[in-house]
Amino acid sequence: MSQSEIITLAIIFQLSGFRTFKHFYVFYVKTHMKNDFPATVSYNRFTELMQENLMAMTLFLKTCCLGDCSGISFIDSTPVRVRKNKRIHNHKVFKGIATTGRSTMGWFHGFKLHIIINDKGEILNFTITQANVDDREPLKKERFLDKIYGKLFADKGYIGKDLMQMLFVDGVHLITSVRNNMKNSLMTMSDKILLRKRSVIETVNDELKNICQIEHSRHRSFGNFLVNIIAGLIAYSFLPKNQVSNFKP
């Protein structure tokens, strides 16, 4: 099979509605898509080929599937669980790689996906960290923000005076909601409205998990986990988007 065929099938699966790739490949692709993919290989061989093409898939995502910064951006992280909490100690696939962290929904074992989106709902950049990494850490890495400028809206978890000053020097104005024990800061009406619109990124995370299937606990290798994440992010780029606001920075 060609590289393009392998990547195409990996992406189609994320939007197919099938919950397991084996059922999708064996019972759908090899049965109903013979004319489109006449040179299919065995299921085990195909899973190997997907991992071998992870780099090409990532390059396609980075060069063709990310949006452009408009000066209004939103950032958030979402848990990517690789095991149910009751089975953490029996999980060997991610031993020494995955960690246990805490989110607003409680404890989880796995990783965090950090994404930045623009006001159209398009993903601008992403990074994957272990579950116990502070949400603010990726913002300290220049490559994560190399194409971001203007206003960046975030939740209370991103509050940090030093971080805000560091980003401001680089042309990024980090705007967060305030904690109950903090003094209210002066903010324009447009910024207040956009801050309330920050929940749009939670909708993006919801689509990534429930439509593009980036999260499940059936991985057999770390490489398979990465393929699933990258293919899911590519699949998301094909979904319809909604404009968050008509405000101009």
PDB file of C-alpha atoms in Angstrom:
ATOM      1  CA  MET A   1       0.000   0.000   0.000  1.00  0.00           C
ATOM      2  CA  SER A   2       1.166   3.522  -0.704  1.00  0.00           C
ATOM      3  CA  GLN A   3       1.947   6.067   1.988  1.00  0.00           C
ATOM      4  CA  SER A   4      -1.027   8.207   0.976  1.00  0.00           C
ATOM      5  CA  GLU A   5      -3.409   5.229   1.247  1.00  0.00           C
ATOM      6  CA  ILE A   6      -2.153   4.375   4.728  1.00  0.00           C
ATOM      7  CA  ILE A   7      -2.518   7.937   6.000  1.00  0.00           C
ATOM      8  CA  THR A   8      -5.934   8.324   4.348  1.00  0.00           C
ATOM      9  CA  LEU A   9      -7.336   5.221   6.057  1.00  0.00           C
ATOM     10  CA  ALA A  10      -5.925   6.298   9.420  1.00  0.00           C
ATOM     11  CA  ILE A  11      -7.781   9.616   9.072  1.00  0.00           C
ATOM     12  CA  ILE A  12     -11.028   8.090   7.749  1.00  0.00           C
ATOM     13  CA  PHE A  13     -11.204   5.816  10.792  1.00  0.00           C
ATOM     14  CA  GLN A  14     -11.242   8.780  13.172  1.00  0.00           C
ATOM     15  CA  LEU A  15     -14.461  10.040  11.538  1.00  0.00           C
ATOM     16  CA  SER A  16     -15.991   6.647  10.704  1.00  0.00           C
ATOM     17  CA  GLY A  17     -17.914   6.044  13.915  1.00  0.00           C
ATOM     18  CA  PHE A  18     -16.183   2.687  14.465  1.00  0.00           C
ATOM     19  CA  ARG A  19     -14.841   2.338  18.003  1.00  0.00           C
ATOM     20  CA  THR A  20     -12.031  -0.095  17.174  1.00  0.00           C
ATOM     21  CA  PHE A  21      -9.658   0.161  14.232  1.00  0.00           C
ATOM     22  CA  LYS A  22      -9.609  -3.620  13.758  1.00  0.00           C
ATOM     23  CA  HIS A  23     -13.354  -3.758  13.089  1.00  0.00           C
ATOM     24  CA  PHE A  24     -13.093  -0.756  10.781  1.00  0.00           C
ATOM     25  CA  TYR A  25     -10.232  -2.249   8.748  1.00  0.00           C
ATOM     26  CA  VAL A  26     -11.289  -5.906   8.632  1.00  0.00           C
ATOM     27  CA  PHE A  27     -15.054  -5.578   8.288  1.00  0.00           C
ATOM     28  CA  TYR A  28     -15.381  -2.294   6.394  1.00  0.00           C
ATOM     29  CA  VAL A  29     -12.241  -1.394   4.451  1.00  0.00           C
ATOM     30  CA  LYS A  30     -11.411  -4.914   3.257  1.00  0.00           C
ATOM     31  CA  THR A  31     -15.068  -5.650   2.492  1.00  0.00           C
ATOM     32  CA  HIS A  32     -16.662  -2.436   1.236  1.00  0.00           C
ATOM     33  CA  MET A  33     -13.697  -0.364   0.017  1.00  0.00           C
ATOM     34  CA  LYS A  34     -11.938  -2.897  -2.198  1.00  0.00           C
ATOM     35  CA  ASN A  35     -12.272  -0.712  -5.286  1.00  0.00           C
ATOM     36  CA  ASP A  36     -10.696   2.271  -3.531  1.00  0.00           C
ATOM     37  CA  PHE A  37      -7.949   0.287  -1.773  1.00  0.00           C
ATOM     38  CA  PRO A  38      -7.265  -2.847  -3.868  1.00  0.00           C
ATOM     39  CA  ALA A  39      -3.852  -3.629  -2.346  1.00  0.00           C
ATOM     40  CA  THR A  40      -4.817  -3.972   1.316  1.00  0.00           C
ATOM     41  CA  VAL A  41      -2.502  -5.892   3.629  1.00  0.00           C
ATOM     42  CA  SER A  42      -3.264  -7.837   6.806  1.00  0.00           C
ATOM     43  CA  TYR A  43      -4.503  -5.953   9.855  1.00  0.00           C
ATOM     44  CA  ASN A  44      -1.290  -6.578  11.840  1.00  0.00           C
ATOM     45  CA  ARG A  45       0.867  -5.383   8.958  1.00  0.00           C
ATOM     46  CA  PHE A  46      -1.266  -2.274   8.511  1.00  0.00           C
ATOM     47  CA  THR A  47      -0.845  -1.254  12.166  1.00  0.00           C
ATOM     48  CA  GLU A  48       2.921  -1.533  11.656  1.00  0.00           C
ATOM     49  CA  LEU A  49       2.740   0.604   8.510  1.00  0.00           C
ATOM     50  CA  MET A  50       0.749   3.305  10.309  1.00  0.00           C
ATOM     51  CA  GLN A  51       3.480   3.668  12.924  1.00  0.00           C
ATOM     52  CA  GLU A  52       6.176   3.704  10.239  1.00  0.00           C
ATOM     53  CA  ASN A  53       4.367   6.641   8.606  1.00  0.00           C
ATOM     54  CA  LEU A  54       3.882   8.638  11.814  1.00  0.00           C
ATOM     55  CA  MET A  55       6.476  11.239  10.792  1.00  0.00           C
ATOM     56  CA  ALA A  56       4.864  11.791   7.385  1.00  0.00           C
ATOM     57  CA  MET A  57       1.456  12.093   9.039  1.00  0.00           C
ATOM     58  CA  THR A  58       2.808  14.662  11.504  1.00  0.00           C
ATOM     59  CA  LEU A  59       4.370  16.704   8.696  1.00  0.00           C
ATOM     60  CA  PHE A  60       1.051  16.688   6.838  1.00  0.00           C
ATOM     61  CA  LEU A  61      -0.718  17.932   9.972  1.00  0.00           C
ATOM     62  CA  LYS A  62       1.840  20.675  10.602  1.00  0.00           C
ATOM     63  CA  THR A  63       2.012  21.925   7.015  1.00  0.00           C
ATOM     64  CA  CYS A  64      -1.556  21.496   5.726  1.00  0.00           C
ATOM     65  CA  CYS A  65      -4.041  21.203   8.588  1.00  0.00           C
ATOM     66  CA  LEU A  66      -3.311  24.034  11.039  1.00  0.00           C
ATOM     67  CA  GLY A  67      -4.984  27.452  10.922  1.00  0.00           C
ATOM     68  CA  ASP A  68      -3.501  30.953  10.862  1.00  0.00           C
ATOM     69  CA  CYS A  69      -3.321  33.237  13.876  1.00  0.00           C
ATOM     70  CA  SER A  70      -5.677  36.228  13.664  1.00  0.00           C
ATOM     71  CA  GLY A  71      -4.491  37.981  16.826  1.00  0.00           C
ATOM     72  CA  ILE A  72      -7.276  36.383  18.911  1.00  0.00           C
ATOM     73  CA  SER A  73      -6.402  32.933  20.255  1.00  0.00           C
ATOM     74  CA  PHE A  74      -7.556  30.550  22.978  1.00  0.00           C
ATOM     75  CA  ILE A  75      -5.511  27.951  24.859  1.00  0.00           C
ATOM     76  CA  ASP A  76      -6.495  24.964  26.974  1.00  0.00           C
ATOM     77  CA  SER A  77      -5.406  21.467  27.902  1.00  0.00           C
ATOM     78  CA  THR A  78      -7.481  18.305  28.020  1.00  0.00           C
ATOM     79  CA  PRO A  79      -6.751  14.935  29.643  1.00  0.00           C
ATOM     80  CA  VAL A  80      -6.017  12.036  27.318  1.00  0.00           C
ATOM     81  CA  ARG A  81      -6.600   8.948  29.424  1.00  0.00           C
ATOM     82  CA  VAL A  82      -4.897   5.713  28.420  1.00  0.00           C
ATOM     83  CA  ARG A  83      -6.236   3.565  31.241  1.00  0.00           C
ATOM     84  CA  LYS A  84      -9.157   3.520  33.646  1.00  0.00           C
ATOM     85  CA  ASN A  85      -8.103   4.513  37.160  1.00  0.00           C
ATOM     86  CA  LYS A  86      -8.863   1.074  38.617  1.00  0.00           C
ATOM     87  CA  ARG A  87      -6.425  -0.582  36.192  1.00  0.00           C
ATOM     88  CA  ILE A  88      -3.500   1.852  36.354  1.00  0.00           C
ATOM     89  CA  HIS A  89      -1.165  -0.550  38.181  1.00  0.00           C
ATOM     90  CA  ASN A  90      -1.836  -3.369  35.697  1.00  0.00           C
ATOM     91  CA  HIS A  91      -1.042  -1.290  32.622  1.00  0.00           C
ATOM     92  CA  LYS A  92       2.303  -2.181  31.019  1.00  0.00           C
ATOM     93  CA  VAL A  93       2.123  -0.453  27.611  1.00  0.00           C
ATOM     94  CA  PHE A  94       2.730   3.036  29.035  1.00  0.00           C
ATOM     95  CA  LYS A  95       4.792   2.052  32.073  1.00  0.00           C
ATOM     96  CA  GLY A  96       7.418   4.745  32.683  1.00  0.00           C
ATOM     97  CA  ILE A  97       5.812   7.050  30.085  1.00  0.00           C
ATOM     98  CA  ALA A  98       2.282   7.927  31.199  1.00  0.00           C
ATOM     99  CA  THR A  99       1.756   9.622  34.574  1.00  0.00           C
ATOM    100  CA  THR A 100      -1.140  10.416  36.878  1.00  0.00           C
ATOM    101  CA  GLY A 101      -2.486  13.959  36.939  1.00  0.00           C
ATOM    102  CA  ARG A 102      -5.500  15.895  38.092  1.00  0.00           C
ATOM    103  CA  SER A 103      -8.052  17.789  36.018  1.00  0.00           C
ATOM    104  CA  THR A 104     -11.328  19.522  36.832  1.00  0.00           C
ATOM    105  CA  MET A 105     -12.983  16.105  36.465  1.00  0.00           C
ATOM    106  CA  GLY A 106     -10.652  14.398  38.964  1.00  0.00           C
ATOM    107  CA  TRP A 107      -7.585  12.169  38.749  1.00  0.00           C
ATOM    108  CA  PHE A 108      -6.596  10.474  35.499  1.00  0.00           C
ATOM    109  CA  HIS A 109      -3.724   8.389  34.119  1.00  0.00           C
ATOM    110  CA  GLY A 110      -2.211   9.270  30.764  1.00  0.00           C
ATOM    111  CA  PHE A 111      -1.204  12.500  29.080  1.00  0.00           C
ATOM    112  CA  LYS A 112      -2.368  16.054  28.404  1.00  0.00           C
ATOM    113  CA  LEU A 113      -3.075  17.497  24.990  1.00  0.00           C
ATOM    114  CA  HIS A 114      -2.454  21.258  24.918  1.00  0.00           C
ATOM    115  CA  ILE A 115      -3.994  23.125  21.982  1.00  0.00           C
ATOM    116  CA  ILE A 116      -4.186  26.728  20.808  1.00  0.00           C
ATOM    117  CA  ILE A 117      -7.071  27.694  18.508  1.00  0.00           C
ATOM    118  CA  ASN A 118      -7.968  30.890  16.659  1.00  0.00           C
ATOM    119  CA  ASP A 119     -11.322  32.684  16.646  1.00  0.00           C
ATOM    120  CA  LYS A 120     -12.527  30.388  13.848  1.00  0.00           C
ATOM    121  CA  GLY A 121     -12.003  27.250  15.930  1.00  0.00           C
ATOM    122  CA  GLU A 122      -8.997  26.161  13.861  1.00  0.00           C
ATOM    123  CA  ILE A 123      -6.096  24.555  15.710  1.00  0.00           C
ATOM    124  CA  LEU A 124      -2.960  26.715  15.504  1.00  0.00           C
ATOM    125  CA  ASN A 125      -0.576  24.472  17.415  1.00  0.00           C
ATOM    126  CA  PHE A 126      -0.535  21.568  19.833  1.00  0.00           C
ATOM    127  CA  THR A 127       1.767  19.666  22.143  1.00  0.00           C
ATOM    128  CA  ILE A 128       1.499  16.517  24.242  1.00  0.00           C
ATOM    129  CA  THR A 129       2.846  16.305  27.796  1.00  0.00           C
ATOM    130  CA  GLN A 130       2.628  13.880  30.678  1.00  0.00           C
ATOM    131  CA  ALA A 131      -0.449  14.195  32.874  1.00  0.00           C
ATOM    132  CA  ASN A 132       1.382  15.751  35.834  1.00  0.00           C
ATOM    133  CA  VAL A 133       2.875  18.676  33.863  1.00  0.00           C
ATOM    134  CA  ASP A 134       1.652  22.172  34.767  1.00  0.00           C
ATOM    135  CA  ASP A 135      -0.551  23.714  32.062  1.00  0.00           C
ATOM    136  CA  ARG A 136       1.731  26.764  31.928  1.00  0.00           C
ATOM    137  CA  GLU A 137       4.880  24.828  31.043  1.00  0.00           C
ATOM    138  CA  PRO A 138       4.269  24.577  27.258  1.00  0.00           C
ATOM    139  CA  LEU A 139       3.885  28.377  27.101  1.00  0.00           C
ATOM    140  CA  LYS A 140       7.482  28.706  28.251  1.00  0.00           C
ATOM    141  CA  LYS A 141       8.674  26.964  25.085  1.00  0.00           C
ATOM    142  CA  GLU A 142       9.249  29.335  22.194  1.00  0.00           C
ATOM    143  CA  ARG A 143       8.369  26.815  19.472  1.00  0.00           C
ATOM    144  CA  PHE A 144       4.858  26.336  20.881  1.00  0.00           C
ATOM    145  CA  LEU A 145       4.116  30.033  20.361  1.00  0.00           C
ATOM    146  CA  ASP A 146       6.295  30.795  17.344  1.00  0.00           C
ATOM    147  CA  LYS A 147       3.280  31.715  15.155  1.00  0.00           C
ATOM    148  CA  ILE A 148       1.075  33.199  17.893  1.00  0.00           C
ATOM    149  CA  TYR A 149       0.666  36.949  18.414  1.00  0.00           C
ATOM    150  CA  GLY A 150      -1.897  39.323  19.898  1.00  0.00           C
ATOM    151  CA  LYS A 151      -4.319  38.256  22.625  1.00  0.00           C
ATOM    152  CA  LEU A 152      -4.298  34.753  24.101  1.00  0.00           C
ATOM    153  CA  PHE A 153      -7.292  33.887  26.310  1.00  0.00           C
ATOM    154  CA  ALA A 154      -7.009  31.206  28.991  1.00  0.00           C
ATOM    155  CA  ASP A 155      -8.621  29.958  32.197  1.00  0.00           C
ATOM    156  CA  LYS A 156      -7.438  30.507  35.783  1.00  0.00           C
ATOM    157  CA  GLY A 157      -4.931  27.670  35.557  1.00  0.00           C
ATOM    158  CA  TYR A 158      -2.670  29.844  33.401  1.00  0.00           C
ATOM    159  CA  ILE A 159      -2.398  32.730  35.864  1.00  0.00           C
ATOM    160  CA  GLY A 160       1.220  33.699  36.503  1.00  0.00           C
ATOM    161  CA  LYS A 161       2.714  37.182  36.683  1.00  0.00           C
ATOM    162  CA  ASP A 162       6.156  36.138  35.442  1.00  0.00           C
ATOM    163  CA  LEU A 163       4.621  34.135  32.597  1.00  0.00           C
ATOM    164  CA  MET A 164       2.437  37.051  31.512  1.00  0.00           C
ATOM    165  CA  GLN A 165       5.429  39.397  31.469  1.00  0.00           C
ATOM    166  CA  MET A 166       7.550  36.920  29.512  1.00  0.00           C
ATOM    167  CA  LEU A 167       4.836  36.427  26.883  1.00  0.00           C
ATOM    168  CA  PHE A 168       4.141  40.167  26.640  1.00  0.00           C
ATOM    169  CA  VAL A 169       7.764  40.782  25.658  1.00  0.00           C
ATOM    170  CA  ASP A 170       7.276  38.248  22.846  1.00  0.00           C
ATOM    171  CA  GLY A 171       4.152  39.997  21.561  1.00  0.00           C
ATOM    172  CA  VAL A 172       1.547  37.783  23.249  1.00  0.00           C
ATOM    173  CA  HIS A 173      -0.952  39.335  25.677  1.00  0.00           C
ATOM    174  CA  LEU A 174      -2.137  36.534  28.006  1.00  0.00           C
ATOM    175  CA  ILE A 175      -5.627  37.298  29.338  1.00  0.00           C
ATOM    176  CA  THR A 176      -7.122  35.081  32.047  1.00  0.00           C
ATOM    177  CA  SER A 177     -10.126  35.133  34.334  1.00  0.00           C
ATOM    178  CA  VAL A 178      -9.263  36.019  37.946  1.00  0.00           C
ATOM    179  CA  ARG A 179      -9.490  33.894  41.061  1.00  0.00           C
ATOM    180  CA  ASN A 180     -11.893  34.814  43.856  1.00  0.00           C
ATOM    181  CA  ASN A 181      -9.082  36.065  46.101  1.00  0.00           C
ATOM    182  CA  MET A 182      -7.549  38.307  43.419  1.00  0.00           C
ATOM    183  CA  LYS A 183      -8.227  41.940  42.663  1.00  0.00           C
ATOM    184  CA  ASN A 184     -10.156  42.617  39.481  1.00  0.00           C
ATOM    185  CA  SER A 185      -7.909  43.948  36.738  1.00  0.00           C
ATOM    186  CA  LEU A 186      -8.946  46.596  34.241  1.00  0.00           C
ATOM    187  CA  MET A 187     -10.202  44.951  31.070  1.00  0.00           C
ATOM    188  CA  THR A 188     -11.906  46.276  27.962  1.00  0.00           C
ATOM    189  CA  MET A 189     -15.469  45.209  27.237  1.00  0.00           C
ATOM    190  CA  SER A 190     -14.363  43.327  24.120  1.00  0.00           C
ATOM    191  CA  ASP A 191     -11.795  41.362  26.167  1.00  0.00           C
ATOM    192  CA  LYS A 192     -14.447  40.490  28.767  1.00  0.00           C
ATOM    193  CA  ILE A 193     -16.757  39.206  26.048  1.00  0.00           C
ATOM    194  CA  LEU A 194     -13.991  37.190  24.386  1.00  0.00           C
ATOM    195  CA  LEU A 195     -12.982  35.739  27.754  1.00  0.00           C
ATOM    196  CA  ARG A 196     -16.526  34.451  28.159  1.00  0.00           C
ATOM    197  CA  LYS A 197     -16.247  32.951  24.673  1.00  0.00           C
ATOM    198  CA  ARG A 198     -13.255  30.909  25.845  1.00  0.00           C
ATOM    199  CA  SER A 199     -15.553  27.935  26.354  1.00  0.00           C
ATOM    200  CA  VAL A 200     -15.398  27.418  22.580  1.00  0.00           C
ATOM    201  CA  ILE A 201     -12.096  25.594  23.071  1.00  0.00           C
ATOM    202  CA  GLU A 202     -13.879  23.141  25.357  1.00  0.00           C
ATOM    203  CA  THR A 203     -16.200  22.429  22.433  1.00  0.00           C
ATOM    204  CA  VAL A 204     -13.129  21.733  20.294  1.00  0.00           C
ATOM    205  CA  ASN A 205     -11.795  19.310  22.919  1.00  0.00           C
ATOM    206  CA  ASP A 206     -15.195  17.627  23.035  1.00  0.00           C
ATOM    207  CA  GLU A 207     -15.196  17.140  19.255  1.00  0.00           C
ATOM    208  CA  LEU A 208     -11.647  15.799  19.349  1.00  0.00           C
ATOM    209  CA  LYS A 209     -12.674  13.144  21.855  1.00  0.00           C
ATOM    210  CA  ASN A 210     -16.222  12.251  20.821  1.00  0.00           C
ATOM    211  CA  ILE A 211     -16.038  12.677  17.045  1.00  0.00           C
ATOM    212  CA  CYS A 212     -12.336  12.291  16.216  1.00  0.00           C
ATOM    213  CA  GLN A 213     -11.731   9.650  18.912  1.00  0.00           C
ATOM    214  CA  ILE A 214      -8.348  10.822  20.199  1.00  0.00           C
ATOM    215  CA  GLU A 215      -8.953   9.154  23.583  1.00  0.00           C
ATOM    216  CA  HIS A 216      -9.390   5.450  24.329  1.00  0.00           C
ATOM    217  CA  SER A 217      -7.755   2.769  26.482  1.00  0.00           C
ATOM    218  CA  ARG A 218      -7.077   0.078  23.859  1.00  0.00           C
ATOM    219  CA  HIS A 219      -3.584   1.100  22.731  1.00  0.00           C
ATOM    220  CA  ARG A 220      -1.033  -1.669  22.286  1.00  0.00           C
ATOM    221  CA  SER A 221       2.013   0.607  21.957  1.00  0.00           C
ATOM    222  CA  PHE A 222       3.090   4.212  22.468  1.00  0.00           C
ATOM    223  CA  GLY A 223       3.519   4.561  18.704  1.00  0.00           C
ATOM    224  CA  ASN A 224      -0.093   3.514  18.174  1.00  0.00           C
ATOM    225  CA  PHE A 225      -1.164   6.136  20.719  1.00  0.00           C
ATOM    226  CA  LEU A 226       0.678   8.893  18.816  1.00  0.00           C
ATOM    227  CA  VAL A 227      -0.775   7.799  15.463  1.00  0.00           C
ATOM    228  CA  ASN A 228      -4.271   7.985  16.942  1.00  0.00           C
ATOM    229  CA  ILE A 229      -3.673  11.507  18.307  1.00  0.00           C
ATOM    230  CA  ILE A 230      -2.160  12.856  15.076  1.00  0.00           C
ATOM    231  CA  ALA A 231      -4.815  11.249  12.859  1.00  0.00           C
ATOM    232  CA  GLY A 232      -7.524  12.644  15.142  1.00  0.00           C
ATOM    233  CA  LEU A 233      -6.110  16.173  14.895  1.00  0.00           C
ATOM    234  CA  ILE A 234      -5.980  15.890  11.102  1.00  0.00           C
ATOM    235  CA  ALA A 235      -9.559  14.602  11.039  1.00  0.00           C
ATOM    236  CA  TYR A 236     -10.666  17.593  13.122  1.00  0.00           C
ATOM    237  CA  SER A 237      -9.349  19.981  10.460  1.00  0.00           C
ATOM    238  CA  PHE A 238     -12.003  18.632   8.061  1.00  0.00           C
ATOM    239  CA  LEU A 239     -14.918  19.347  10.421  1.00  0.00           C
ATOM    240  CA  PRO A 240     -17.010  22.519   9.927  1.00  0.00           C
ATOM    241  CA  LYS A 241     -15.967  25.465  12.131  1.00  0.00           C
ATOM    242  CA  ASN A 242     -17.886  28.361  13.655  1.00  0.00           C
ATOM    243  CA  GLN A 243     -16.595  31.932  13.952  1.00  0.00           C
ATOM    244  CA  VAL A 244     -16.236  32.791  17.651  1.00  0.00           C
ATOM    245  CA  SER A 245     -16.440  36.561  17.330  1.00  0.00           C
ATOM    246  CA  ASN A 246     -16.270  39.429  14.883  1.00  0.00           C
ATOM    247  CA  PHE A 247     -14.042  41.473  17.187  1.00  0.00           C
ATOM    248  CA  LYS A 248     -10.760  42.595  15.682  1.00  0.00           C
ATOM    249  CA  PRO A 249      -7.598  42.706  17.831  1.00  0.00           C
TER     250      PRO A 249
END
